[in-house]
XYZ file of C-alpha atoms in Angstrom:
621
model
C 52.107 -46.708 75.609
C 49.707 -47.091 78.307
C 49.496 -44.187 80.905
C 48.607 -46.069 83.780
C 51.639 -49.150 83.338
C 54.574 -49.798 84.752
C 57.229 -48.289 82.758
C 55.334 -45.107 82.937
C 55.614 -44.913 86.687
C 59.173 -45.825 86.618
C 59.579 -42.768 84.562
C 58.004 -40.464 86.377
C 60.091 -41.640 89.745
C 62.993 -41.081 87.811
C 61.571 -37.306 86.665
C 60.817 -36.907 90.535
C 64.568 -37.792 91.397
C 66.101 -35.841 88.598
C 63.968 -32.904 89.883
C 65.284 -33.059 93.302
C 68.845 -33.544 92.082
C 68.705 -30.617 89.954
C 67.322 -28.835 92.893
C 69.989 -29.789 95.249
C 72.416 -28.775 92.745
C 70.800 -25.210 92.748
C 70.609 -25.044 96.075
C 74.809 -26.000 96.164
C 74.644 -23.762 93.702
C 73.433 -21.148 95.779
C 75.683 -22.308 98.398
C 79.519 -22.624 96.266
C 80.106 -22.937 92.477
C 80.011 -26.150 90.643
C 82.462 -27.462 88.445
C 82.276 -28.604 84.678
C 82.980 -32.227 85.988
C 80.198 -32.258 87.704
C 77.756 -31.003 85.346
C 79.187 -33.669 82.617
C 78.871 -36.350 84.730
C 74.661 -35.315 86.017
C 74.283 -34.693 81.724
C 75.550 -38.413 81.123
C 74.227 -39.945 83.556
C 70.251 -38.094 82.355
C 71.160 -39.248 78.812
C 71.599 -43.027 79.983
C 68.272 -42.724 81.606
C 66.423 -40.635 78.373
C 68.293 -44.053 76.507
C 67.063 -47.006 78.826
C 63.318 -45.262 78.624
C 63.314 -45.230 75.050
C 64.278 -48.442 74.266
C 61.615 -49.512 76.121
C 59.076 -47.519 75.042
C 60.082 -49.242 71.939
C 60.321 -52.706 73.218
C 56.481 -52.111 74.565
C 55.354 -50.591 71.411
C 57.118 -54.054 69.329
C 55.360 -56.504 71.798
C 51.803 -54.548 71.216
C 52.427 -54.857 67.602
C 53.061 -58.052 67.076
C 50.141 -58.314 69.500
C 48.102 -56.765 67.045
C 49.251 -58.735 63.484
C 48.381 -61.202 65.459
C 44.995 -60.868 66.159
C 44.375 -59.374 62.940
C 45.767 -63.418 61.066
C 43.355 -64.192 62.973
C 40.216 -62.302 61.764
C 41.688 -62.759 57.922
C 41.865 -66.782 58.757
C 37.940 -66.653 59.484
C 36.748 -64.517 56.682
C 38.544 -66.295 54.257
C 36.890 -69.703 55.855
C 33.419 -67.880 55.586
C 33.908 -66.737 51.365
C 35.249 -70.202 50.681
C 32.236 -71.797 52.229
C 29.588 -68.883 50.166
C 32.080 -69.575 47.035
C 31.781 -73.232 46.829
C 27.738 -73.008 47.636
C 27.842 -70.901 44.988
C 29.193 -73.101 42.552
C 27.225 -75.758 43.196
C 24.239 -73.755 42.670
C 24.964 -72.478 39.330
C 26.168 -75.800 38.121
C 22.307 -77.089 39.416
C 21.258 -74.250 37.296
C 22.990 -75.295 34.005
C 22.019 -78.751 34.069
C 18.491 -77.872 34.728
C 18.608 -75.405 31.685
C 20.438 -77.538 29.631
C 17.636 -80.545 30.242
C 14.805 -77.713 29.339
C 17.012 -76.962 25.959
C 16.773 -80.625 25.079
C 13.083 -80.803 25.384
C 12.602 -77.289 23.759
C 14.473 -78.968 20.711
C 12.990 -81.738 20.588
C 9.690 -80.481 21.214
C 10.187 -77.900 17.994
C 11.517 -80.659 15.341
C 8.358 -82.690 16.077
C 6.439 -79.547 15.153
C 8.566 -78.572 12.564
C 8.155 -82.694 10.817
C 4.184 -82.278 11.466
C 4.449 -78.742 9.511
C 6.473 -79.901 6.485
C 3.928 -83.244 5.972
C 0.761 -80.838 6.040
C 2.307 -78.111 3.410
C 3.503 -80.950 1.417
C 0.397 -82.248 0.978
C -1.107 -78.624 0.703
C 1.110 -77.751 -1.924
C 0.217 -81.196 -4.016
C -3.398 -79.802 -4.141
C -2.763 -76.238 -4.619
C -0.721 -77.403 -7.479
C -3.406 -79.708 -9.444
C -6.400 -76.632 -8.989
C -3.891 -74.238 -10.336
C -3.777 -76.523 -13.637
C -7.527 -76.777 -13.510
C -7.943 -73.245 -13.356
C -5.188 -72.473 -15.898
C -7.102 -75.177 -18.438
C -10.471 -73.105 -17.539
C -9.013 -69.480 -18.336
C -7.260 -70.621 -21.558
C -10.587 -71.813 -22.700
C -12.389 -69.031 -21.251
C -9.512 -66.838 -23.104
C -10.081 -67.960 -26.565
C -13.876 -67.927 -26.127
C -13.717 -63.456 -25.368
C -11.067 -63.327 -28.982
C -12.767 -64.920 -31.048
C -15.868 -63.122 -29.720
C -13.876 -59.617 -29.879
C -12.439 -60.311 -33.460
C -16.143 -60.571 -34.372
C -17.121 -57.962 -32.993
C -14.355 -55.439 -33.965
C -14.879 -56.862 -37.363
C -18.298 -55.493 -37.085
C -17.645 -52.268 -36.246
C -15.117 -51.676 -38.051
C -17.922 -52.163 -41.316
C -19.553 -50.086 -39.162
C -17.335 -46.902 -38.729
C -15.868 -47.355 -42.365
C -19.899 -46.940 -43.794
C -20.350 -44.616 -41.272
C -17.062 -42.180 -42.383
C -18.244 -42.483 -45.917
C -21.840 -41.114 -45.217
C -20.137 -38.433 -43.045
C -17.845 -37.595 -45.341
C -20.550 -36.783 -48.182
C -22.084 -34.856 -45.444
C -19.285 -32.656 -45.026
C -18.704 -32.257 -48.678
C -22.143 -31.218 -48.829
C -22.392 -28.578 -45.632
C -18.572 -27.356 -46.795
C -20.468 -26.425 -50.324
C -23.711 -24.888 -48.444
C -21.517 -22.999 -45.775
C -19.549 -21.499 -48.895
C -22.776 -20.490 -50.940
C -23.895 -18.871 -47.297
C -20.368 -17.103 -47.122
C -20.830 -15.705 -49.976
C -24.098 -14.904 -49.625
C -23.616 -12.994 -46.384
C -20.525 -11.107 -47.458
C -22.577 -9.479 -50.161
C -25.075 -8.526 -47.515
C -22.294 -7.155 -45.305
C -20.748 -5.449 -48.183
C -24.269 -4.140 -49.199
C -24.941 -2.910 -45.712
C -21.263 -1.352 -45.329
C -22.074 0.365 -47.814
C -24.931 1.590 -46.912
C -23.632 2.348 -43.575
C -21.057 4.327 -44.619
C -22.756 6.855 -46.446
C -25.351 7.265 -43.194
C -22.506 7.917 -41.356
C -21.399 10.197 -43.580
C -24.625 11.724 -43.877
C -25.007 11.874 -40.637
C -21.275 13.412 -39.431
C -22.420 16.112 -42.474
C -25.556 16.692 -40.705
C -23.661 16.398 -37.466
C -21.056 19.260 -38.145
C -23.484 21.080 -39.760
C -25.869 21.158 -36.790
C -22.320 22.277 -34.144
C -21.362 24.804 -36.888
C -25.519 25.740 -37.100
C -24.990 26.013 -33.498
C -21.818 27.332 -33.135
C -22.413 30.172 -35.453
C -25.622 30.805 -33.320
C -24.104 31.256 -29.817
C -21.145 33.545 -32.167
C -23.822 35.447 -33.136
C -25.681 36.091 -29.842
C -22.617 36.815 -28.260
C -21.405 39.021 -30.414
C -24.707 40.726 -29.988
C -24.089 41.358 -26.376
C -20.277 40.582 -25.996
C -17.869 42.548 -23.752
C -15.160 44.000 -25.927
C -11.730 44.822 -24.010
C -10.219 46.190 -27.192
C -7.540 48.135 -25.697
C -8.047 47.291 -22.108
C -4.297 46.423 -20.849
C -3.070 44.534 -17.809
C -0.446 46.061 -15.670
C 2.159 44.852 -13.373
C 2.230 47.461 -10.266
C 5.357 46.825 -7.817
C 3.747 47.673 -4.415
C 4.393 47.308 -0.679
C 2.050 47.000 2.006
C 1.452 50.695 2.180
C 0.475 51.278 -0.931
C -2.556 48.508 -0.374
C -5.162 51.084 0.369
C -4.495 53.362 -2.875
C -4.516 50.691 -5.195
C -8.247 48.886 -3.715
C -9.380 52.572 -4.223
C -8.632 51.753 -7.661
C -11.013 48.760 -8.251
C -13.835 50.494 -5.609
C -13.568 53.422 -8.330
C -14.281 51.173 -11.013
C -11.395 52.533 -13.110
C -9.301 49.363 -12.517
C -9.992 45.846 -12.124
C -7.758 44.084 -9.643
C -6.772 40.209 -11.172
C -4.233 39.358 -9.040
C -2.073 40.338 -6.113
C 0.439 40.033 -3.214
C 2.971 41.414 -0.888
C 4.993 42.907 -3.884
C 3.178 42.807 -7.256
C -0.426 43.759 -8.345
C -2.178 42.279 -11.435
C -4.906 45.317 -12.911
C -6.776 45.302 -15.789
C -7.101 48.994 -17.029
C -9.397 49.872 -19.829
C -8.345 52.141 -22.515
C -10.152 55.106 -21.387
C -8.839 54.764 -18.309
C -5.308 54.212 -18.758
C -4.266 57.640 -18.139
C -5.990 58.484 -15.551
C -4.615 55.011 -13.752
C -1.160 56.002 -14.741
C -1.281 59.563 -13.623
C -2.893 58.131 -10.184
C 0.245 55.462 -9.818
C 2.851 57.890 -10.800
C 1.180 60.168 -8.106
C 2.091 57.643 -5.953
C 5.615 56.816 -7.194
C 4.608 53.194 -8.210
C 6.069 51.819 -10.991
C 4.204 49.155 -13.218
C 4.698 46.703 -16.852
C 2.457 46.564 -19.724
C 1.942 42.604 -19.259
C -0.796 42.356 -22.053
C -0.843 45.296 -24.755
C -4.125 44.067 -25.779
C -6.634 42.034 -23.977
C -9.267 41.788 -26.462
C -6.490 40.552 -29.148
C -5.424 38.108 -26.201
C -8.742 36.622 -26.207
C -8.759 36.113 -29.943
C -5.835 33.831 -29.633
C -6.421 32.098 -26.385
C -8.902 29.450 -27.749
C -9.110 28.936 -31.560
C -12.155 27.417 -33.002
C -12.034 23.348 -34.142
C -11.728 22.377 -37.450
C -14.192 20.443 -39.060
C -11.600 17.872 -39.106
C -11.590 17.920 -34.827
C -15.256 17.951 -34.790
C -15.615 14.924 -36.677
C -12.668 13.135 -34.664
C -14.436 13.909 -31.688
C -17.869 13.213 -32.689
C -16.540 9.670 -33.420
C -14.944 9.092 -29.763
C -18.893 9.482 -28.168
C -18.271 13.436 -26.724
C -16.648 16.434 -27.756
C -13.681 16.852 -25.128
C -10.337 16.956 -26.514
C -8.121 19.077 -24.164
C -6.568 21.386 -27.217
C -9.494 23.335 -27.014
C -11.634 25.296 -23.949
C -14.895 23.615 -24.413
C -18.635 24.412 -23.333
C -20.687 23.420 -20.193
C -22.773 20.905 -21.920
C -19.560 19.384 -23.885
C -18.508 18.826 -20.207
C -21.877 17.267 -18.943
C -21.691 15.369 -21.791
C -18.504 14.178 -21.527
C -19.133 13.340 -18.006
C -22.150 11.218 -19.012
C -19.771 9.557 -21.085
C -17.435 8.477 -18.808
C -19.784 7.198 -16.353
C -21.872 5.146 -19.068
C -18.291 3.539 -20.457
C -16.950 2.690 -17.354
C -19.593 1.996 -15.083
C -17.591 -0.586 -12.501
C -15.632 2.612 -11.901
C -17.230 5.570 -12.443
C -19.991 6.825 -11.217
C -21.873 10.033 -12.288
C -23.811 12.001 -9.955
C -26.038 14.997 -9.774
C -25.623 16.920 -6.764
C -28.053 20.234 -7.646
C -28.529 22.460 -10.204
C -27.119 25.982 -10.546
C -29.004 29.288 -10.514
C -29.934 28.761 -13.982
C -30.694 25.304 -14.078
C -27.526 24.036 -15.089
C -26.966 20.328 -13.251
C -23.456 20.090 -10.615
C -22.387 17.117 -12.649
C -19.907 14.978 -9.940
C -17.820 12.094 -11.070
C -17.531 9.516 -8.654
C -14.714 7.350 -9.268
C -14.551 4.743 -7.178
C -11.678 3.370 -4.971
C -12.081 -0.103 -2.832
C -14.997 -0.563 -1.003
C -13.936 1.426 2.626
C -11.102 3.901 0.964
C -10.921 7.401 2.435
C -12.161 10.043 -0.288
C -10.753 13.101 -1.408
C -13.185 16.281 -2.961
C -12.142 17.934 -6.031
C -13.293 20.919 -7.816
C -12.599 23.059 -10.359
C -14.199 26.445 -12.095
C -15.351 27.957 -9.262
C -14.712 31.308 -10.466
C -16.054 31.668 -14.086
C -13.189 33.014 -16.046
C -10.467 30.411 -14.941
C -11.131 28.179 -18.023
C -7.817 26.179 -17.138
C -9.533 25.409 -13.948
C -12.233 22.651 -15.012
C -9.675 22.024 -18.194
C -7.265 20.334 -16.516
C -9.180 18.770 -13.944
C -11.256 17.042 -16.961
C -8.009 16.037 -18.639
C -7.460 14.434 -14.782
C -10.398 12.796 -14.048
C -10.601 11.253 -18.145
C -7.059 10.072 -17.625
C -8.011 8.380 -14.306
C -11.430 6.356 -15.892
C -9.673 5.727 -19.739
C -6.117 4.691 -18.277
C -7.127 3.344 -14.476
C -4.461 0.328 -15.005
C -1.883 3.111 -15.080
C -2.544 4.451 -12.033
C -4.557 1.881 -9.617
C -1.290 1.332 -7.219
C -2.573 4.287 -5.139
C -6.200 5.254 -7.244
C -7.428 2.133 -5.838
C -6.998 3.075 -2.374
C -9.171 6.510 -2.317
C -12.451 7.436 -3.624
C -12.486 10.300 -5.797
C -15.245 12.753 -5.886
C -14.699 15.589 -8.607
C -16.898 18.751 -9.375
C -14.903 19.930 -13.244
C -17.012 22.842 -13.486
C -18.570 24.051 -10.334
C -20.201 27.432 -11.343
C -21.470 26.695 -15.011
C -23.575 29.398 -15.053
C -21.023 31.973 -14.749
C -18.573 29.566 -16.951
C -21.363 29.838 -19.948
C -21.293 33.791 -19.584
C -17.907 34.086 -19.503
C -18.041 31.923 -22.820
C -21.192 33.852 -24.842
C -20.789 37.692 -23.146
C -17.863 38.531 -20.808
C -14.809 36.847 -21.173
C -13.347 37.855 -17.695
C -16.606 37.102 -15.810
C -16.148 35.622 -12.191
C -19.365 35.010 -10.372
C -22.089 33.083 -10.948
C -25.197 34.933 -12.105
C -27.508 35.743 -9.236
C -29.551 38.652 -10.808
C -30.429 42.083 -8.532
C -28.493 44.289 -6.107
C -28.122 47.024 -9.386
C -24.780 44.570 -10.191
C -25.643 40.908 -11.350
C -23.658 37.824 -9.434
C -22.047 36.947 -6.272
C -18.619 35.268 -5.591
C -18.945 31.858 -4.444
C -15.621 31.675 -2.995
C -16.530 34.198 -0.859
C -20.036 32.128 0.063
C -18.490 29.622 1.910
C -19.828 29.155 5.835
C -17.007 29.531 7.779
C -16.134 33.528 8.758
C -18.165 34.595 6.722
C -18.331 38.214 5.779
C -14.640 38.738 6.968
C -11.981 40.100 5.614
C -11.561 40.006 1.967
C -15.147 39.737 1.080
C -17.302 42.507 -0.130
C -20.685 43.415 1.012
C -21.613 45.321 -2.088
C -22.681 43.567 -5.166
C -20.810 45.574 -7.521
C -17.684 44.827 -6.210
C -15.806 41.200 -7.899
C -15.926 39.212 -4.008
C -19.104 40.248 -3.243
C -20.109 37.575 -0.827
C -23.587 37.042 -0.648
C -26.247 37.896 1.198
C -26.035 35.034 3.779
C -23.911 32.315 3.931
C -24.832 29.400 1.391
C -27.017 31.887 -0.134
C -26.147 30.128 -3.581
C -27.311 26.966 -4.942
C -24.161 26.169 -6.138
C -22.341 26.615 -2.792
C -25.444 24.975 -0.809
C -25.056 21.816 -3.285
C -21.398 21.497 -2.400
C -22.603 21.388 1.345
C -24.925 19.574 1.571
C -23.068 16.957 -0.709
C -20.144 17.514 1.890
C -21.598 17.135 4.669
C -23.703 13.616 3.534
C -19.319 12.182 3.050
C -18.564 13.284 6.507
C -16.415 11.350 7.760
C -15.453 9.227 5.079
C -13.785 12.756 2.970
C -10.535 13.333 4.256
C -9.270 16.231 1.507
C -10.909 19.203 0.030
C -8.661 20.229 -3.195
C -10.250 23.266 -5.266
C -8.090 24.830 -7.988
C -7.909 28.176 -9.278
C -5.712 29.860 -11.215
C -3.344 31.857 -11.301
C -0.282 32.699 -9.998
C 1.172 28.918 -9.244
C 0.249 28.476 -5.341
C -0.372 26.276 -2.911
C -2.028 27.562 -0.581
C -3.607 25.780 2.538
C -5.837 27.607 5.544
C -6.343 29.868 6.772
C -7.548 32.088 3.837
C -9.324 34.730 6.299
C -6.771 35.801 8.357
C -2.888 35.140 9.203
C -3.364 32.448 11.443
C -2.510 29.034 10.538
C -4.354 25.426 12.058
C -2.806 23.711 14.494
C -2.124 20.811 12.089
C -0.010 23.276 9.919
C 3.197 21.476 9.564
C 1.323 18.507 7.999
C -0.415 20.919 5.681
C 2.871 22.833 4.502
C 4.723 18.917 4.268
C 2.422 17.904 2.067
C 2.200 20.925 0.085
C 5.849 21.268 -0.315
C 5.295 17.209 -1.409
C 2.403 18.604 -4.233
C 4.325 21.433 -5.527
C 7.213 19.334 -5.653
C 5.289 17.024 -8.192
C 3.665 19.167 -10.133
C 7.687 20.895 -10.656
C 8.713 17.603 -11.529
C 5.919 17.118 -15.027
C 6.777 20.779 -15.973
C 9.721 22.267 -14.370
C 6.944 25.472 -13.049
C 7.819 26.161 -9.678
C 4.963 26.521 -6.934
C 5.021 28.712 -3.774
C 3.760 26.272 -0.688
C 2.069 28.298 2.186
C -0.598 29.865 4.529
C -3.734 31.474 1.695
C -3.763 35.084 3.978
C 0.221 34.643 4.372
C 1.222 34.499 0.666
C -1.724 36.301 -0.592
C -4.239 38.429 1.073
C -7.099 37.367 3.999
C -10.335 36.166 1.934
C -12.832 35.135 4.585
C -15.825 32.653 3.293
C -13.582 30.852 1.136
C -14.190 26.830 0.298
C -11.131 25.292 1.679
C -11.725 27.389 4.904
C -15.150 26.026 5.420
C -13.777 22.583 4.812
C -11.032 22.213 7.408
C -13.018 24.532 9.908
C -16.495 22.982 9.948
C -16.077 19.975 7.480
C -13.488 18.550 9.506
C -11.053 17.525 6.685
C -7.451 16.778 7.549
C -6.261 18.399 4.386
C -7.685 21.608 2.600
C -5.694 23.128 -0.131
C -6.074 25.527 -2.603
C -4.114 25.355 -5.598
C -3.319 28.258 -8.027
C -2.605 26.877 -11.420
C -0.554 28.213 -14.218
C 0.722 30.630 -15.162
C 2.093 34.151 -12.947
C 0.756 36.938 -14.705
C 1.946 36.344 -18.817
C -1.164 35.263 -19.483
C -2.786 35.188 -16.422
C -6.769 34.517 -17.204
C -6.410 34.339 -20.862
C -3.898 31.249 -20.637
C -3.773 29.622 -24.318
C -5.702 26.512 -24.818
C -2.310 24.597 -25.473
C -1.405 24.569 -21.849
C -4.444 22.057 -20.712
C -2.332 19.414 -21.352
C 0.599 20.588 -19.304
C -1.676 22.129 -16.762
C -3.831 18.318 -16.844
C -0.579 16.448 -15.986
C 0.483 18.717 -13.271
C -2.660 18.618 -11.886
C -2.789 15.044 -11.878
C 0.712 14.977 -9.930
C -0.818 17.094 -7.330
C -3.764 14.732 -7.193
C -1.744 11.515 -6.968
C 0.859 12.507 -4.147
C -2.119 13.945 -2.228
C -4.196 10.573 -2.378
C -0.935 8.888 -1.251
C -1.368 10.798 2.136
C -5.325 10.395 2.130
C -4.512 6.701 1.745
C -2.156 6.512 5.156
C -5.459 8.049 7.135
């Protein structure tokens, strides 16, 4: 509905007049009451009007409708004109199209089976001549076929004359080398037999010349040691329980020269008393209300049994292997250079022997090199540093012959380290201790009114501290200077030249079954001590696990007593090596220094074990 029409202004008069009706009703209202009448009638009569409006608002809204279907029959009329006009075009366009394509389709087919005609004439006639030179050439290779067998039947006729006169000729050959080469056999096995023979009794002649000579020589080092030999017939060693207060009284002992002090530490002390002195020792201990053992009745009868002489069945068993060595039996300095020559002329791709100096007397510091993959980390070993620990440079041998004889065993972790082992480190003193003075344990340095100097005490690093001796009588005299000994100076110097590539510094001693790590010359420990006592405890624990011994794992001054100048102190303090241990072989106190040659094998395995879960750790470096 429009606003501005007709029917709207009609309705708005009519608004207008029912407005001013209604307000003349309020004013009457005002004025008197209306009735219900009244009020019906003015309510009909505005419902008629609501009525007539309405129905023609709808009667406008019909008329604009139908105006508007109207217009829009229109607009559907034309665009239906327009898309039948595009539609037909259309049509007639694509039927142009198909007829067009149809005509090219004729002349494409046609065009192709007038090819096609032309093709099949030419390989028709191509195929006619193909055929008639293949029968030419088949005639010309059947020919040319029968020609090469006839020429091949010849010819393998021929040689088969050939190899049959041949075969026979070789054949007689054969026959007749067969029948030399037999004469020759036989010929040559009388010669070998001959020289077998003759062989065999050299040899024999020889090995009786051979033990003669060791028993010759043998006999002569008995006899000039017996000449000057130390006897310790009656000479005891006692087992002294002590405590820290007692220290002083019983180093008064060995200063007196009426004891000599073997071993000790918190708790126990190891002395060696002679006979004459026994009861003056025992009245000064019971003075002192310190109880001891009798640990060896006998030292001298101790000795007697510690290293029985070969048989002349050993010597010629060993005489036959190229040295002497044979780890049942404490053997001589030159059996070990020997046997160290040995080893390095067998196995030469993988050991190595090296002199590093000579001792006081002369004696060369035979090292074994045995060699790792090229850039390994290398360990130091040593043994015998002090004279009378024969197990010392025992076992390590029985170590370091196990290592070149069995390498395949052992080349999972002896391939990644170089190994450089000293056996016998102070040979001079080893020899005495073999020919005069069975508990000998310095080397042999000559003056001071006593003879020798403890090279354990030598070492560079605090030296002249605690636990060494400035007087030359005493067992750890140290020296007069640092490095004062060849022996010590050679281990430098050799030391020193590996800096770098040495990472460990293992000496062994005996006894008391320690390992000990620094610091030796006072109770301090390194900074690096937890590494130290893990792999310690990882050493001992090895070493238990071959022989069931158990081994004490600490700090050398802790467990023991200080000992300034010592080796392993030198080598962590100035050599730089990550790990320095000492370890204290067999046994702790039965024997003590007079351990029976049939523990080297024992000993020689745990050492080993000690060796091999050390180079494990070198190896991780």
């Amino acid at each position: 509905m429009r606003c501005g029409g007709a029917p709207f202004r009609a309705m708005v008069v009519r608004a207008a007049l029912v407005l001013a009706v209604l307000g003349a009703c309020a004013s009457r209202c005002a004025c008197s009451p209306w009735n219900q009448d009244d009020v019906d009638r003015l309510r009909a009569w505005q419902e008629r009007q609501d009525e007539r409006l309405l129905m023609q608002q709808r009667g406008l809204e019909e008329r604009q409708r139908l105006h508007d279907d109207l217009l829009l029959e229109r607009l559907y009329q034309q665009t239906d004109g327009q898309l039948h006009r595009e539609r037909q075009h259309d049509e007639r366009q694509t039927e142009r199209d198909e007829r067009l394509n149809d005509h090219q389709r004729l002349r494409d087919d046609l065009q192709q089976d007038r090819q096609t005609e032309q093709s099949e004439r030419q390989g028709h006639f191509q195929d006619i001549r193909d055929q008639h030179l293949d029968e030419h050439q088949q005639l010309h290779d059947e020919l040319a076929s029968d020609r090469e067998r006839e020429v091949e039947d010849l010819r393998r006729q021929r040689e088969q004359l050939t190899d049959q006169t041949r075969r026979d000729r070789e054949r007689t050959d054969r026959e007749r080398e067969r029948e030399q080469q037999r004469r020759e056999r036989e010929q040559h096995r009388r010669e070998q037999e001959r020289e077998q023979e003759q062989r065999r009794v050299e040899r024999e002649r020889d090995l009786r010349d051979q033990r003669r000579r060791w028993r010759r020589d043998a006999d002569a080092a008995n006899a000039t040691a017996t000449d000057a030999v130390k006897s310790y017939e009656g000479s005891q060693l006692w087992r002294v329980q002590a405590s820290e207060g007692d220290v002083a009284n019983l180093q008064s002992l060995e200063t007196n020269g009426v004891a000599q002090v073997w071993y000790s530490n918190a708790t126990v002390w190891d002395l060696l008393v002679a006979a004459e002195n026994q009861p003056h020792v025992s009245k000064l201990l019971a003075d002192n209300k310190l109880a001891y053992t009798v640990v060896i009745a006998d030292l001298q009868r101790a000795i007697a049994e510690e290293n029985p002489a070969l048989s002349e069945e050993e010597l010629e068993l060993t005489g036959r292997k190229g040295h002497r060595m044979t780890w049942q039996h404490y053997h001589r300095a030159a059996d070990m250079a020997g046997w160290v020559d040995y080893l390095a002329k067998t196995y030469p791709d993988t050991c190595e022997a090296m002199v590093i100096g000579n001792s006081l007397e002369g004696r060369p510091l035979k090292v074994l090199h045995i060699k790792g993959k090229a850039g390994s980390p290398a360990m130091w070993i040593d043994g015998g540093i002090h004279a009378r620990e024969w197990i010392t440079s025992a076992s390590v041998s029985y170590m370091v012959n196990e290592l070149c004889e069995n390498r395949d065993a052992y080349s999972s972790w002896l391939d990644k380290v170089d190994l450089y082992v000293l056996p016998l480190a102070n040979p001079d003193g080893y020899e005495y201790s073999h020919q005069s003075d069975r508990m000998w344990r310095k080397n042999r340095r000559r003056g001071g009114g006593c003879d020798g100097i403890d090279l354990n005490r030598n070492f560079g690093y605090k030296w002249g501290g605690k636990g060494a001796s400035p007087q030359p009588c005493q067992e750890i005299f140290r020296g007069s200077a640092a490095f004062s000994e060849p022996e010590t100076n050679a281990i430098q110097n050799f030391v020193l030249s590996k800096k770098g590539s040495l990472k460990s510094y293992l000496s062994f001693h005996s006894y008391g079954q320690y390992v000990l790590y620094p610091w030796g010359y006072d109770r301090f420990v390194p900074p690096d001590h937890q590494d130290l006592q893990r792999v310690g405890t990882k050493m001992a624990n090895a070493m238990r696990a071959t022989s069931g011994l158990p081994y004490t794992v600490g700090s050398s001054a802790a467990l023991l007593y200080p000992a300034s100048g010592g080796s392993d102190d030198w080598a962590k303090g100035v050599a730089g090596m990550k790990y320095a241990f000492t370890i204290e072989l067999r046994d702790t106190g039965r024997h003590g220094f007079v351990l029976p040659s049939s523990h080297i094998l024992s000993s020689g395995k745990e050492v080993m074990a000690a060796v091999r879960t050390l180079a494990q750790e070198v190896a991780l470096l």
